[in-house]
Coordinates of C-alpha atoms in Angstrom, one line a residue:
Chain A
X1 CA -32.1 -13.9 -26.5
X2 CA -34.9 -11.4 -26.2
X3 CA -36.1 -9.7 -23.6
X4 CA -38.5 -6.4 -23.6
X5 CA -36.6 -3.2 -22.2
X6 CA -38.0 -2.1 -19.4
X7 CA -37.5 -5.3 -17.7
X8 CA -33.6 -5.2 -18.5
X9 CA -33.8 -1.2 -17.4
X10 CA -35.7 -2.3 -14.1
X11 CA -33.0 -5.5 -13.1
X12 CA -29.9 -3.2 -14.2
X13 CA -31.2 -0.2 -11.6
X14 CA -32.2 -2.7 -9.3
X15 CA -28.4 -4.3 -9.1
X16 CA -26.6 -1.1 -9.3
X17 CA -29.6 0.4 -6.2
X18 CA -28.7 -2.4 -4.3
X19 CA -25.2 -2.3 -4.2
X20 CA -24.7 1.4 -3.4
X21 CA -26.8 0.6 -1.0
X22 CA -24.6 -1.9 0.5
X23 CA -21.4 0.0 0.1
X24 CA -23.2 3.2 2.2
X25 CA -24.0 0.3 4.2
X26 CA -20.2 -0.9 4.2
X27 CA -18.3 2.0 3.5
X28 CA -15.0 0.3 3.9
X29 CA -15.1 -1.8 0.8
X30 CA -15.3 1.6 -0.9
X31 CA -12.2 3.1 0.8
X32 CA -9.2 0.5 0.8
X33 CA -8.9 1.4 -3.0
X34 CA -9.0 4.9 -2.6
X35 CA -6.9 4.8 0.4
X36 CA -4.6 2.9 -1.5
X37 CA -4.4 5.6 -4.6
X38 CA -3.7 8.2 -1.8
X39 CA -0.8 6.2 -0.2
X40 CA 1.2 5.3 -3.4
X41 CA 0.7 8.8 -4.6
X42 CA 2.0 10.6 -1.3
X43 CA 4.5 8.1 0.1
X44 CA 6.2 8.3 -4.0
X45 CA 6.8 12.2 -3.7
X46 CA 8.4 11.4 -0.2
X47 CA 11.2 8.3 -2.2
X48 CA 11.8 10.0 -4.9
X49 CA 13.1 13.6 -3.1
X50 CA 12.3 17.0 -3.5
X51 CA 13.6 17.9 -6.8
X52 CA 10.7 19.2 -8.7
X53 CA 11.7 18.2 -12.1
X54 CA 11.7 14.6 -11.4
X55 CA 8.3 14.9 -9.9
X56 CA 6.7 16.2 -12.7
X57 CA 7.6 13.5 -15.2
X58 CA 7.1 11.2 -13.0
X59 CA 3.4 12.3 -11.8
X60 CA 1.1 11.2 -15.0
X61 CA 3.2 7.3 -14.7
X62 CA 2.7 6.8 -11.0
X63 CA -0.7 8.0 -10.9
X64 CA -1.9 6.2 -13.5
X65 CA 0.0 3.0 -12.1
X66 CA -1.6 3.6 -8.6
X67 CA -5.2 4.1 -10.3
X68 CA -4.7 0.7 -12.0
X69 CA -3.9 -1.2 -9.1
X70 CA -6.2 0.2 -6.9
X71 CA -9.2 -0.9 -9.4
X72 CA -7.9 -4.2 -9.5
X73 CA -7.8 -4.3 -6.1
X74 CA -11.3 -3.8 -5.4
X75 CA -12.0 -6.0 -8.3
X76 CA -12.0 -9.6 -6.7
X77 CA -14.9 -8.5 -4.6
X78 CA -17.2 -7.6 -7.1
X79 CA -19.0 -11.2 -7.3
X80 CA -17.6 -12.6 -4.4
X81 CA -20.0 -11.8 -1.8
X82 CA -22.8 -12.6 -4.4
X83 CA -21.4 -16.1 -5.1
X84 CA -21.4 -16.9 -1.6
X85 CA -24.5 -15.7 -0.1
X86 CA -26.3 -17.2 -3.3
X87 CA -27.8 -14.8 -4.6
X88 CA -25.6 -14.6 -7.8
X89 CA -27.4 -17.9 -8.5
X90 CA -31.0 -16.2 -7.9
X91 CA -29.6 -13.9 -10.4
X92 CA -28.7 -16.3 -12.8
X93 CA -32.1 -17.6 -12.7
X94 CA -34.0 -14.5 -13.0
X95 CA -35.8 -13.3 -16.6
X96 CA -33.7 -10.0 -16.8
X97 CA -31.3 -10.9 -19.7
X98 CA -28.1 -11.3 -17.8
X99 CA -25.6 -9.3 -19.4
X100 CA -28.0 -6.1 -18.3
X101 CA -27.1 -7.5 -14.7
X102 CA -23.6 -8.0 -15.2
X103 CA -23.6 -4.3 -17.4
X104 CA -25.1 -3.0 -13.8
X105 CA -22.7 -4.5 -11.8
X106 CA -19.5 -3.0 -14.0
X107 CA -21.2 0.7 -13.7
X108 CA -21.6 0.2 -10.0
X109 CA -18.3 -1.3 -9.7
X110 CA -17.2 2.3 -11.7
X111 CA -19.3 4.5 -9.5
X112 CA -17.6 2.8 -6.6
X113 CA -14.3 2.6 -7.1
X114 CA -13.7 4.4 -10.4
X115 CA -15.2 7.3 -9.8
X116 CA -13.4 8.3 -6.8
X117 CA -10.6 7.8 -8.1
X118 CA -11.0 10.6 -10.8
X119 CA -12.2 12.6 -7.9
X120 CA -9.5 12.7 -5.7
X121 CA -6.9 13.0 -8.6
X122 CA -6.7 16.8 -8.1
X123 CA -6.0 16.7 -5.1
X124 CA -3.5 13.8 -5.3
X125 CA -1.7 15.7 -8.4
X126 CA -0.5 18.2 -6.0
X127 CA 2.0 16.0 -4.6
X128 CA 3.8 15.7 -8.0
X129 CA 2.9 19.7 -8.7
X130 CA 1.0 18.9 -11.5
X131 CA 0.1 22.7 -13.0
X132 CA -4.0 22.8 -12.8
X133 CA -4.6 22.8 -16.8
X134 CA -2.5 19.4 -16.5
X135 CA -4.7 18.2 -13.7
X136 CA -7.7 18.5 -15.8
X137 CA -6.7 16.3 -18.5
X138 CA -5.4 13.9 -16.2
X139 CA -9.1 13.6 -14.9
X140 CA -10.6 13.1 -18.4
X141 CA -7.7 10.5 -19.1
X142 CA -8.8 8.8 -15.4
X143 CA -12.4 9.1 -16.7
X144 CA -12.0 7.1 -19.7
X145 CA -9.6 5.1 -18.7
X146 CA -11.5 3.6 -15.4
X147 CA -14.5 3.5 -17.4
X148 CA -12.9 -0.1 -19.6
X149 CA -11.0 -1.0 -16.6
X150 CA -14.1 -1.4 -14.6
X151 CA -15.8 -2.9 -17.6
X152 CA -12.8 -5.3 -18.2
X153 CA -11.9 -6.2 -14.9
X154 CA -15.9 -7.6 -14.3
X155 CA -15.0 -10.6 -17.5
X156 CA -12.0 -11.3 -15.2
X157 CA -14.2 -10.8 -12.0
X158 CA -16.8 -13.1 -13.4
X159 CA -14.5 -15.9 -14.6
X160 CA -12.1 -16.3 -11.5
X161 CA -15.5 -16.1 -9.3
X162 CA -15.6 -19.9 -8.7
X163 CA -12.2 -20.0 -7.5
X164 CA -10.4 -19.5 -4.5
X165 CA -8.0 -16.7 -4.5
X166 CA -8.1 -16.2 -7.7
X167 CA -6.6 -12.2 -7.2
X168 CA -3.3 -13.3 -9.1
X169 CA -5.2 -15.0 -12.1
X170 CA -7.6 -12.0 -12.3
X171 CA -4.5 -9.6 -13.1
X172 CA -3.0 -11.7 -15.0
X173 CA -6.4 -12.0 -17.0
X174 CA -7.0 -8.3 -17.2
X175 CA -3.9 -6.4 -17.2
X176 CA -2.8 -7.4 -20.9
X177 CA -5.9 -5.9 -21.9
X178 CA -5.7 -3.3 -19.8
X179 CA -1.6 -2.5 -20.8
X180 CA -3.5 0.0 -23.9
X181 CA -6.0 1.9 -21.4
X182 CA -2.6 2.4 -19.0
X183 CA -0.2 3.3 -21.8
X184 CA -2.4 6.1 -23.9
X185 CA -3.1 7.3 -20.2
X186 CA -0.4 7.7 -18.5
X187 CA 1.5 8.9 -22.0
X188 CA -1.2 11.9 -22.6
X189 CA -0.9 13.6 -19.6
X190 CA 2.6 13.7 -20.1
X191 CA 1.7 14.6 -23.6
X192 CA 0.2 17.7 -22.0
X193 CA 2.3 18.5 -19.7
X194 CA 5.2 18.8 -22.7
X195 CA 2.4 20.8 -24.1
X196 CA 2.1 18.6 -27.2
X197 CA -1.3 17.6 -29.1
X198 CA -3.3 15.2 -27.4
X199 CA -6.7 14.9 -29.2
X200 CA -5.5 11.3 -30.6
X201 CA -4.8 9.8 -27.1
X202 CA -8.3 10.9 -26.1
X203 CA -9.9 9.5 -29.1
X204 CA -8.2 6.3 -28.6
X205 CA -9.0 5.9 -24.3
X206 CA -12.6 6.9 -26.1
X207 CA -12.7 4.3 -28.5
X208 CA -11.8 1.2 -26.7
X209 CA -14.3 2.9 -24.2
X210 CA -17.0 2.3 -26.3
X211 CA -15.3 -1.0 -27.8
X212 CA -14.9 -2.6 -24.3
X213 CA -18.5 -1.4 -23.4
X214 CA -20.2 -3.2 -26.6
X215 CA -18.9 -6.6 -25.5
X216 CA -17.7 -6.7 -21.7
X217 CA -21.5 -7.5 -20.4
X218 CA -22.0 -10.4 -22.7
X219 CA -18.4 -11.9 -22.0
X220 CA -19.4 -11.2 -18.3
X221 CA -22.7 -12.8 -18.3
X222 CA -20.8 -16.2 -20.4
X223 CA -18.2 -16.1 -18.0
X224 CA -20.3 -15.8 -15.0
X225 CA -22.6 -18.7 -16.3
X226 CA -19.3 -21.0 -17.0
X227 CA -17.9 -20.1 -13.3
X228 CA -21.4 -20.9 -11.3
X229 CA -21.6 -24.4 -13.4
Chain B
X1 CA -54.8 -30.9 -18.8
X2 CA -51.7 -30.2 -21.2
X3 CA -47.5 -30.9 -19.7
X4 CA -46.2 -27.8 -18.9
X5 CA -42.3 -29.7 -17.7
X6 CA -41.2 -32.7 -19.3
X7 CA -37.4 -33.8 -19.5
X8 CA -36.7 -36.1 -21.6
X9 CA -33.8 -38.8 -21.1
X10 CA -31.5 -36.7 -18.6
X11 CA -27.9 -37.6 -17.9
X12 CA -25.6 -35.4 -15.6
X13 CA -22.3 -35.6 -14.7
X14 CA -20.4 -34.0 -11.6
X15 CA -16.8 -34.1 -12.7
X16 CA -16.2 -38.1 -13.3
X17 CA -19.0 -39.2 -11.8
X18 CA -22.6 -40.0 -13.3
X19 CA -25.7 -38.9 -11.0
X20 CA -28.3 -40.4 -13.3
X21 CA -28.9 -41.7 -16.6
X22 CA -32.1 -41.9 -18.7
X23 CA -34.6 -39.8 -16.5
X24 CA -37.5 -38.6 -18.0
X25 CA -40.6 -37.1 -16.3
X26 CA -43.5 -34.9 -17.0
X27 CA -44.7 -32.4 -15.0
X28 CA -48.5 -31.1 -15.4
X29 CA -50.2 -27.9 -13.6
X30 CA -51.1 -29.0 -10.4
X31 CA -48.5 -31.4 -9.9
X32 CA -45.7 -31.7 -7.7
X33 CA -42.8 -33.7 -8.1
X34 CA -40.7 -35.0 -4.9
X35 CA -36.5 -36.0 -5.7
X36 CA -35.6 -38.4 -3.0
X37 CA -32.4 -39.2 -2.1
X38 CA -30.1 -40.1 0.4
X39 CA -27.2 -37.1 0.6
X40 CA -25.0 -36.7 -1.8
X41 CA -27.5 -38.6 -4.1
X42 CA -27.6 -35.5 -6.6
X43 CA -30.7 -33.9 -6.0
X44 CA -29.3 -30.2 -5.5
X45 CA -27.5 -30.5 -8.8
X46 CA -30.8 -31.9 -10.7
X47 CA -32.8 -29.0 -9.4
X48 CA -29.8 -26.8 -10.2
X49 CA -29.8 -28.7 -13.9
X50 CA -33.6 -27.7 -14.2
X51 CA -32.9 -24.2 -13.3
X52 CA -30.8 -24.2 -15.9
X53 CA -27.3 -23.5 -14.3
X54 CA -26.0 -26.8 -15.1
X55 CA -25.6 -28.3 -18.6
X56 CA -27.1 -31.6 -19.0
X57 CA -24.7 -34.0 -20.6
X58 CA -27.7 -35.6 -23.0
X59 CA -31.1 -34.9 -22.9
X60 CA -33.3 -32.1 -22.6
X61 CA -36.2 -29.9 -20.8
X62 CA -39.0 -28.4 -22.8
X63 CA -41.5 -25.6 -21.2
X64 CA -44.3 -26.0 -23.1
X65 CA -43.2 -27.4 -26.1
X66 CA -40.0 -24.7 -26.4
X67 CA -37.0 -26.5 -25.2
X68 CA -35.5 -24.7 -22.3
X69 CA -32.2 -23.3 -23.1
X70 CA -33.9 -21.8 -27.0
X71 CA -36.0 -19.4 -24.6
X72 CA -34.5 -19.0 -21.1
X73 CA -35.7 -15.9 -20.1
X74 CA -39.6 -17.2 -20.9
X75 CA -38.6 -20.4 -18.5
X76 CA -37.0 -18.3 -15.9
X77 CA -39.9 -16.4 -16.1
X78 CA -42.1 -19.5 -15.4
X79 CA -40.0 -20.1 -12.5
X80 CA -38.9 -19.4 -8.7
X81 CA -36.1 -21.2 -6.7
X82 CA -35.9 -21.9 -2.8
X83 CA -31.9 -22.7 -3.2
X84 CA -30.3 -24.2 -0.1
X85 CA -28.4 -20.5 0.6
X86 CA -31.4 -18.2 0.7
X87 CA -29.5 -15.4 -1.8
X88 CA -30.1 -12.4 0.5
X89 CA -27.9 -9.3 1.1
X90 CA -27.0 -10.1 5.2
X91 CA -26.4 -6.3 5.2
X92 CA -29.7 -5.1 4.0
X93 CA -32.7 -5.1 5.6
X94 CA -35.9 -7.7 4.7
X95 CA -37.7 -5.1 2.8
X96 CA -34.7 -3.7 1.0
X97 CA -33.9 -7.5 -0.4
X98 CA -37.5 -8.1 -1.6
X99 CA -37.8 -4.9 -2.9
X100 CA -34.8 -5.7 -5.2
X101 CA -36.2 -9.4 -5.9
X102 CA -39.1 -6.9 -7.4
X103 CA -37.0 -5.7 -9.8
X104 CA -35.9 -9.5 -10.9
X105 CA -38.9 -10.9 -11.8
X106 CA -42.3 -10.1 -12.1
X107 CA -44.9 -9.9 -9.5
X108 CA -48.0 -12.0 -8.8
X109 CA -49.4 -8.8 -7.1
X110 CA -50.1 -10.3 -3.8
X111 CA -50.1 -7.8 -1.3
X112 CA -46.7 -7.4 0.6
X113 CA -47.8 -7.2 4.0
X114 CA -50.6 -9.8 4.1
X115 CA -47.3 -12.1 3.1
X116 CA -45.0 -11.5 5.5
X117 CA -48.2 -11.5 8.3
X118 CA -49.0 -15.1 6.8
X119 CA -45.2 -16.2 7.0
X120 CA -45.0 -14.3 10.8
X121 CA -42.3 -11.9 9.3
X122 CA -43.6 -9.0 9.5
X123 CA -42.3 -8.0 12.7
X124 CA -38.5 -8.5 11.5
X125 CA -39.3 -6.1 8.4
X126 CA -36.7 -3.4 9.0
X127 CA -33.8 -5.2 11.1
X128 CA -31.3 -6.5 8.2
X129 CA -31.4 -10.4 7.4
X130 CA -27.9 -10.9 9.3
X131 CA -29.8 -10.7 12.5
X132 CA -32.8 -12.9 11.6
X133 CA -32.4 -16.7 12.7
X134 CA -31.6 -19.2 9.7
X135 CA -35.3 -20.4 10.1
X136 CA -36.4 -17.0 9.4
X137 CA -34.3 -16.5 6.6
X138 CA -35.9 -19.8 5.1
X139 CA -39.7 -18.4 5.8
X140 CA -38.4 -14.9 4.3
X141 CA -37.3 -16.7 1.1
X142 CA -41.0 -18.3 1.6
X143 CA -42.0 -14.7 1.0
X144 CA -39.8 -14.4 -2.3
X145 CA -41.6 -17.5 -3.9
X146 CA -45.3 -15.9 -2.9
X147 CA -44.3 -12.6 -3.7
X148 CA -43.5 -13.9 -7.4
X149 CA -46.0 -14.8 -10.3
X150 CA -44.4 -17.8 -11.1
X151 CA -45.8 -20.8 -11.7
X152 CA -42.9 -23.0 -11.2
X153 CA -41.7 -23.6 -8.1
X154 CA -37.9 -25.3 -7.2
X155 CA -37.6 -26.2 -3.5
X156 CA -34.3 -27.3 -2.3
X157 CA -34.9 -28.5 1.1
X158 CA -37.4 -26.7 2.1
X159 CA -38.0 -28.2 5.8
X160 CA -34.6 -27.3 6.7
X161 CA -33.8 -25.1 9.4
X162 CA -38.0 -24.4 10.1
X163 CA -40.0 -25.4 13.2
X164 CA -43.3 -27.6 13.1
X165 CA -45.0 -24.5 12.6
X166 CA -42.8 -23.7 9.4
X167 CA -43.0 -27.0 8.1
X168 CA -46.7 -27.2 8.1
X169 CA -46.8 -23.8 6.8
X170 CA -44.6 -24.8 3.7
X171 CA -47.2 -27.8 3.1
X172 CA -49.9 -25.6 3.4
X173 CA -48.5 -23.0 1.2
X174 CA -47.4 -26.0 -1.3
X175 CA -51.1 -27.3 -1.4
X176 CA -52.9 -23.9 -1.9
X177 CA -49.9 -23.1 -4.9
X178 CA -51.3 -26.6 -6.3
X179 CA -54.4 -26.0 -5.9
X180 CA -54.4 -22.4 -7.6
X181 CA -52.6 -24.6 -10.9
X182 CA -49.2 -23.9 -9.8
X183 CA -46.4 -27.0 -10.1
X184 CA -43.6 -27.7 -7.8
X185 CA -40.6 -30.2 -7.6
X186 CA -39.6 -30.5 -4.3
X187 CA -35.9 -32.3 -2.8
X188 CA -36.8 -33.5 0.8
X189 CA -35.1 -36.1 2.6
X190 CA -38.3 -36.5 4.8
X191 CA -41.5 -37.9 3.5
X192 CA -44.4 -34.9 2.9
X193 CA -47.5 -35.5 2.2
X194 CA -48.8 -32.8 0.2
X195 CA -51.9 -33.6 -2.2
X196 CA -52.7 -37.0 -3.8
X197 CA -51.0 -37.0 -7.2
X198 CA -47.6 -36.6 -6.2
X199 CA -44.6 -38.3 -8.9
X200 CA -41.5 -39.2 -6.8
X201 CA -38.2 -39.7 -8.4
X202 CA -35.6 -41.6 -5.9
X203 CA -32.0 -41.0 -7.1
X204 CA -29.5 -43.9 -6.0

């Protein structure tokens, strides 16, 4: 598999163009996750009561619980409409090396629905009085973190494609890879909160960052391949 | 004149059941290829085959003499597909989906206006392909296979949905692509006549 650069460069803008394009164009797709985020972190506050102590240690859990499932949420939608409309098989055909597609379609999935996310987390904190130096780390932790989910979720994306309602399967899929990205989250910003080190659960959202990011567009591409037989 | 497409000895299965056996043919530059077949007969999933998106279950397709699947990016290079689902955003607008086909493959460098004048599209350039009429959508998909450099050409249908106008316009179109060198295999369940040296294959 070869393929000269620019070519890759010029198919992977193109995807990601196009699809921000859509989503200005279709705003809504964009929202129900976010929406979602919001809801499970203000209605929680309201449950649990008033006492302050409580909502402090449980803030980093629930938020990082409710960021989760709102990016698998949008997931299933990611090569949906493409399958349909046929022009994931135009795709398929085209020169560009496909993983450089599917690598474009996992950073505009990120920019989409990961992205906000880390966004509105400030603002969402406030509801679980989340102390500002807190907040911040809870941002880089969402950074990261959404960063493999996105990548992730597009191999589980790609592979339930074919089927019908195949939401269930896709968690199922994902979330046991996903369990390390949700645990060294959710665990450092409690980490800071205690105000205990937390350079090692950085490094480690980081790492498997970079480690999801160096094979996630080649599993995508197989699996998208397998799915469209 | 050297074979650009041959297949040799071609079986495919869908699920249990065996489309063809043994089919081989040879496709040389300004050739064109018909599949014939009633419905269901499997000529979609040999044109999807030759595209590449399914595996055969024995045989194999060379471009050139490289076999297909060693070097798919030069073979989907080579090529251009008319599927039966045109592959356009319904949300974006006809320039905005050609512009991104652009960005797929390469570009024979025809100009973009003279095409969509020739295909009568040119009017419908900035409402988005949602609102354009499934005929339209075919002759705009027309306008992806002339706005490409590729020499290949898969049409799946290609008749369906146009008006007399469109049809002849897709013969004509055909003819001048042959003409010019190109190749084309063709599924129609209608008889065309375009050039002289056309190869049929009739699937049972």
């Amino acid at each position: 598999m070869t393929g000269d650069a620019p070519a890759m460069l010029a198919g992977m803008l193109g995807v990601i163009r196009r699809d921000l394009l859509l989503a200005w164009k279709r705003p809504g797709d964009i929202l129900n996750p976010l929406f979602f985020f919001v809801m499970v972190a203000a209605l929680f506050p309201l449950a649990v009561g008033p006492s302050p102590e409580q909502l402090e240690f449980s803030g980093p859990a629930v938020l990082w619980v409710a960021a989760l499932l709102a990016m698998l949420l949008s997931l299933n939608s990611l090569f949906l409409s493409d399958f349909e409309d046929g022009s994931l098989d135009q795709m398929l055909v085209s020169p560009v090396p496909l993983p450089a597609l599917a690598l474009g379609k996992s950073i505009m999935h990120w920019l989409t629905s990961g992205l906000p996310l880390v966004l509105i987390s400030p603002v969402v904190a406030i509801t679980f009085r989340m102390p500002a130096s807190v907040t911040g780390f809870l941002m880089i932790t969402l950074l990261l973190g959404t960063i493999s989910l996105s990548l992730l979720g597009s191999i589980g994306a790609a592979l339930t494609v074919g089927l019908h309602r195949g939401t269930a399967l896709l968690s199922l899929l994902i979330l046991p890879l996903a369990m390390p990205v949700l645990i060294f989250g959710a665990r450092t910003v409690s980490l800071v909160a205690a105000g205990d080190g937390v350079a090692g659960g950085l490094y480690f959202l980081g790492a498997y960052a970079v480690l999801v990011l160096s094979f996630a567009p080649f599993a995508t591409a197989a699996a998208l391949r397998i799915s469209n037989e | 004149m050297t074979t650009k497409l041959s297949a040799n000895d071609l079986t495919l299965f869908r699920g249990e059941r065996c489309l063809f056996r043994h089919l081989s043919f040879a496709l040389n530059q300004g050739e064109l290829l018909l599949l014939e077949g009633r419905n269901g007969t499997g000529k979609t999933s040999l044109m999807r085959a030759i595209a590449g998106l399914i595996s055969f279950e024995a045989g194999e397709i060379f471009w050139g003499d490289v076999p297909v699947l060693s070097d798919r990016q030069a073979f989907h290079g080579a090529l251009v597909w008319m599927a039966h689902r045109v592959g356009f955003k319904a949300d974006l607008t006809l320039v905005e989906n050609l512009r991104f086909e652009a960005n797929l493959r390469s570009q024979s460098g025809a100009d973009f206006d003279e095409v969509l004048h020739r295909l009568d599209i040119d009017r419908l350039k900035r409402l988005p392909i949602r609102s354009l009429s499934a005929g339209q959508q075919r002759r705009v998909a027309l306008a992806r296979m002339l706005l490409s450099g590729a020499p290949l050409w898969l049409m799946d249908e290609p008749f369906t949905n146009l008006d007399r106008e469109g049809r002849e316009l897709v013969v004509k179109l055909t003819s001048e692509h042959l003409d010019m060198g190109g190749m084309c295999i063709m599924a129609a369940h209608q008889d065309v006549e375009i050039g002289s040296n056309a190869q049929k294959i009739v699937l049972q």
